[in-house]
Coordinates of C-alpha atoms in Angstrom, one line a residue:
M1 CA -11.4 -21.9 -16.5
N2 CA -10.9 -19.4 -13.7
T3 CA -8.3 -20.2 -11.1
A4 CA -8.9 -19.1 -7.5
V5 CA -6.6 -16.5 -6.0
R6 CA -4.6 -18.4 -3.3
V7 CA -4.1 -16.3 -0.1
L8 CA -1.8 -16.8 2.9
L9 CA -2.8 -15.0 6.1
A10 CA -0.1 -13.8 8.4
D11 CA -1.1 -12.1 11.7
D12 CA -0.3 -12.9 15.3
Q13 CA -3.9 -12.3 16.4
V14 CA -6.1 -15.4 16.1
L15 CA -9.3 -13.4 16.0
V16 CA -8.0 -11.2 13.1
R17 CA -6.9 -14.3 11.1
T18 CA -10.3 -16.0 11.8
G19 CA -12.2 -13.0 10.7
F20 CA -10.2 -12.7 7.4
K21 CA -10.6 -16.4 6.8
L22 CA -14.3 -16.4 7.2
L23 CA -14.6 -13.5 4.8
L24 CA -12.3 -14.9 2.2
D25 CA -13.7 -18.5 2.4
S26 CA -17.2 -17.1 1.7
E27 CA -16.0 -15.4 -1.5
D28 CA -16.0 -17.1 -4.9
G29 CA -12.6 -17.1 -6.6
I30 CA -10.5 -16.8 -3.4
E31 CA -8.9 -19.6 -1.4
V32 CA -7.1 -19.4 1.9
V33 CA -4.2 -21.9 1.7
G34 CA -2.6 -21.3 5.1
E35 CA -2.3 -19.2 8.3
A36 CA 0.8 -17.9 10.0
A37 CA 1.1 -16.5 13.5
N38 CA 4.5 -14.9 12.9
G39 CA 6.8 -13.8 10.1
S40 CA 8.9 -16.9 10.2
E41 CA 5.9 -19.1 9.7
A42 CA 4.8 -16.8 6.9
V43 CA 8.0 -17.3 5.0
N44 CA 7.9 -21.1 5.5
L45 CA 4.3 -21.4 4.4
A46 CA 5.0 -19.1 1.4
R47 CA 7.7 -21.5 0.3
A48 CA 5.5 -24.5 0.8
H49 CA 2.3 -23.2 -0.8
R50 CA 3.5 -20.5 -3.1
P51 CA 0.3 -18.4 -2.7
D52 CA -0.6 -15.6 -5.0
V53 CA -1.0 -13.1 -2.2
V54 CA 0.2 -12.9 1.4
L55 CA -1.8 -10.7 3.7
M56 CA 1.0 -9.6 6.0
D57 CA 0.7 -7.9 9.4
I58 CA 3.8 -5.7 10.2
R59 CA 4.1 -6.2 13.9
M60 CA 4.5 -9.9 14.6
P61 CA 6.8 -11.9 16.9
V62 CA 9.8 -14.0 15.9
L63 CA 10.2 -12.3 12.6
D64 CA 8.3 -9.1 11.8
G65 CA 6.3 -8.5 8.6
I66 CA 9.0 -6.3 7.0
K67 CA 11.8 -9.0 7.4
A68 CA 9.4 -11.7 6.3
T69 CA 8.5 -9.6 3.2
R70 CA 12.1 -9.1 2.4
E71 CA 12.8 -12.8 2.7
I72 CA 9.8 -13.7 0.5
A73 CA 10.7 -11.1 -2.1
G74 CA 14.3 -12.3 -2.2
T75 CA 13.6 -16.1 -2.5
R76 CA 14.1 -17.7 -5.9
G77 CA 10.9 -19.4 -7.0
L78 CA 8.6 -16.9 -5.1
E79 CA 8.7 -14.1 -7.7
G80 CA 5.0 -14.5 -8.3
V81 CA 4.1 -14.2 -4.6
R82 CA 2.7 -10.7 -3.8
V83 CA 2.7 -9.3 -0.3
L84 CA -0.1 -7.0 0.8
I85 CA 0.8 -5.3 4.0
L86 CA -1.9 -4.8 6.6
T87 CA -1.4 -1.9 9.1
T88 CA -3.5 -0.5 11.9
Y89 CA -2.2 3.1 11.8
D90 CA -2.1 5.5 8.9
T91 CA 1.1 7.0 10.3
D92 CA 3.0 3.7 10.5
E93 CA 6.6 4.5 9.4
Y94 CA 7.2 0.8 8.9
V95 CA 4.9 0.8 5.8
F96 CA 7.5 2.6 3.7
E97 CA 10.1 0.1 4.8
A98 CA 7.8 -2.7 3.8
L99 CA 7.4 -1.2 0.3
E100 CA 11.2 -1.0 0.1
A101 CA 11.4 -4.6 1.2
G102 CA 9.3 -5.7 -1.7
A103 CA 5.7 -5.4 -0.7
S104 CA 3.2 -4.8 -3.5
G105 CA 1.1 -2.4 -1.4
F106 CA -0.6 -1.8 1.9
L107 CA -4.1 -1.5 3.3
L108 CA -5.5 -0.3 6.6
K109 CA -6.9 -3.0 8.8
D110 CA -10.1 -0.9 9.3
S111 CA -10.8 -1.1 5.6
G112 CA -14.2 -2.6 4.7
P113 CA -14.7 -6.1 3.3
A114 CA -15.2 -4.9 -0.3
E115 CA -12.0 -2.9 -0.1
L116 CA -10.0 -5.9 1.2
L117 CA -11.4 -8.2 -1.5
H118 CA -10.6 -5.6 -4.2
A119 CA -7.1 -5.2 -2.8
I120 CA -6.4 -8.9 -2.9
R121 CA -7.6 -9.2 -6.5
V122 CA -5.6 -6.1 -7.6
V123 CA -2.4 -7.3 -6.1
A124 CA -2.9 -10.9 -7.4
A125 CA -3.2 -9.4 -10.9
G126 CA 0.3 -7.9 -10.5
E127 CA -0.7 -4.3 -9.8
A128 CA 0.3 -2.2 -6.9
L129 CA -2.3 -1.3 -4.2
L130 CA -1.5 1.7 -2.1
A131 CA -4.3 3.0 0.1
P132 CA -5.3 6.3 -1.5
R133 CA -5.9 8.2 1.8
I134 CA -2.4 7.8 3.0
T135 CA 0.0 6.7 0.2
R136 CA 1.5 10.0 -1.1
R137 CA 1.6 11.7 2.2
L138 CA 3.1 8.7 4.0
I139 CA 5.8 8.0 1.4
A140 CA 6.7 11.6 0.9
Q141 CA 6.9 12.1 4.7
F142 CA 9.4 9.4 5.3
T143 CA 11.5 9.9 2.1
A144 CA 11.7 13.6 2.9
A145 CA 13.1 12.7 6.4
R146 CA 16.0 11.0 4.6
A147 CA 18.5 13.1 2.8
V148 CA 18.1 12.7 -1.0
Q149 CA 21.5 11.7 -2.1
H150 CA 23.2 12.3 -5.4
V151 CA 23.3 8.6 -5.9
A152 CA 19.6 8.7 -6.3
D153 CA 19.9 11.0 -9.3
D154 CA 22.5 8.6 -10.8
R155 CA 20.0 5.8 -10.4
L156 CA 17.6 7.6 -12.8
A157 CA 20.4 8.1 -15.4
V158 CA 19.5 4.8 -17.0
L159 CA 16.0 6.1 -17.9
T160 CA 15.1 8.0 -21.0
Q161 CA 13.4 11.4 -20.7
R162 CA 10.0 9.8 -21.5
E163 CA 10.6 7.1 -18.9
R164 CA 11.3 9.8 -16.3
E165 CA 8.1 11.5 -17.2
V166 CA 6.2 8.2 -16.8
L167 CA 7.9 7.4 -13.5
A168 CA 6.9 10.8 -12.1
L169 CA 3.3 10.1 -13.0
V170 CA 3.4 6.6 -11.5
G171 CA 4.8 8.3 -8.3
R172 CA 1.8 10.6 -8.3
G173 CA -0.6 7.6 -8.3
L174 CA -1.7 7.7 -12.0
S175 CA -2.8 4.4 -13.7
N176 CA -1.5 3.4 -17.1
D177 CA -4.6 4.7 -18.8
E178 CA -4.2 8.1 -17.0
I179 CA -0.6 8.2 -17.9
A180 CA -1.5 7.6 -21.5
G181 CA -4.0 10.4 -21.4
A182 CA -1.5 12.9 -19.7
L183 CA 1.3 12.2 -22.2
T184 CA -0.9 11.6 -25.3
L185 CA 0.2 8.0 -25.7
S186 CA -1.6 4.8 -26.3
P187 CA -2.3 2.7 -23.2
A188 CA 0.0 -0.1 -24.6
T189 CA 2.8 2.4 -25.0
A190 CA 2.3 3.7 -21.5
R191 CA 2.5 0.1 -20.2
T192 CA 5.7 -0.5 -22.1
H193 CA 7.3 2.6 -20.6
V194 CA 6.3 1.5 -17.1
S195 CA 7.6 -2.0 -17.7
R196 CA 11.0 -0.7 -19.0
A197 CA 11.4 1.6 -16.1
M198 CA 10.7 -1.3 -13.7
V199 CA 13.4 -3.4 -15.5
K200 CA 16.0 -0.6 -15.6
L201 CA 15.5 0.3 -11.9
G202 CA 15.3 -3.3 -10.7
A203 CA 11.8 -2.7 -9.3
R204 CA 9.8 -5.7 -8.3
D205 CA 6.6 -4.1 -9.1
R206 CA 4.8 -0.7 -9.5
A207 CA 4.9 0.0 -5.7
Q208 CA 8.7 0.1 -5.9
L209 CA 8.5 2.6 -8.8
V210 CA 6.5 4.9 -6.5
V211 CA 9.2 4.6 -3.9
A212 CA 11.9 5.3 -6.4
A213 CA 10.1 8.4 -7.7
Y214 CA 10.0 9.8 -4.1
E215 CA 13.5 8.7 -3.1
S216 CA 15.1 10.3 -6.1
G217 CA 13.3 13.6 -5.6
L218 CA 11.5 13.2 -8.9
V219 CA 8.2 13.6 -7.0
T220 CA 7.8 15.5 -3.8
L221 CA 5.0 16.2 -1.5
G222 CA 2.7 18.7 -3.3
G223 CA 5.0 18.5 -6.3

């Protein structure tokens, strides 16, 4: 028996929430379990309903989307709740902060219905969703603006050489199957290396591995 993906909408614009709700309610296998007009409401509703995915706007009153994401990611019992950040601009510096806070990915608000539905399902399945047209440039831009400290290199010391290689490929946007092909591994072995890297680095999900790859300097823009 298939269980519907349970979605919480968090956006301060009523028309935006209404549009998303109409789209999602018309889709088999997806159920909207609540609507929040600000980040504080989003956190409270996430605790009450424990949705699979929160569609989270960044710029909201009372509590912004980044702080709300951090609270959800840090709340015991909400480990299975994934946050998909919605942003209007492809140069939004807050997107990177949201990934650091624990978001599983982000999507531009002008994405088409099919792209949004796909994103929800990908994130609900536990994968990261980072909009292809802006991911690498955006993350690289804002990590490059921060001095890469030696402590970042120390952070990677817990990884084996193979895990570092895998982390670098995750940072470049490769899937597990693509990593397996690049390193001549089985897909299962590639998945194992990714999982071990996540555990060792304390990463909530694949999106935070991408952040770690750039922050540590393991992957650079054009590298």
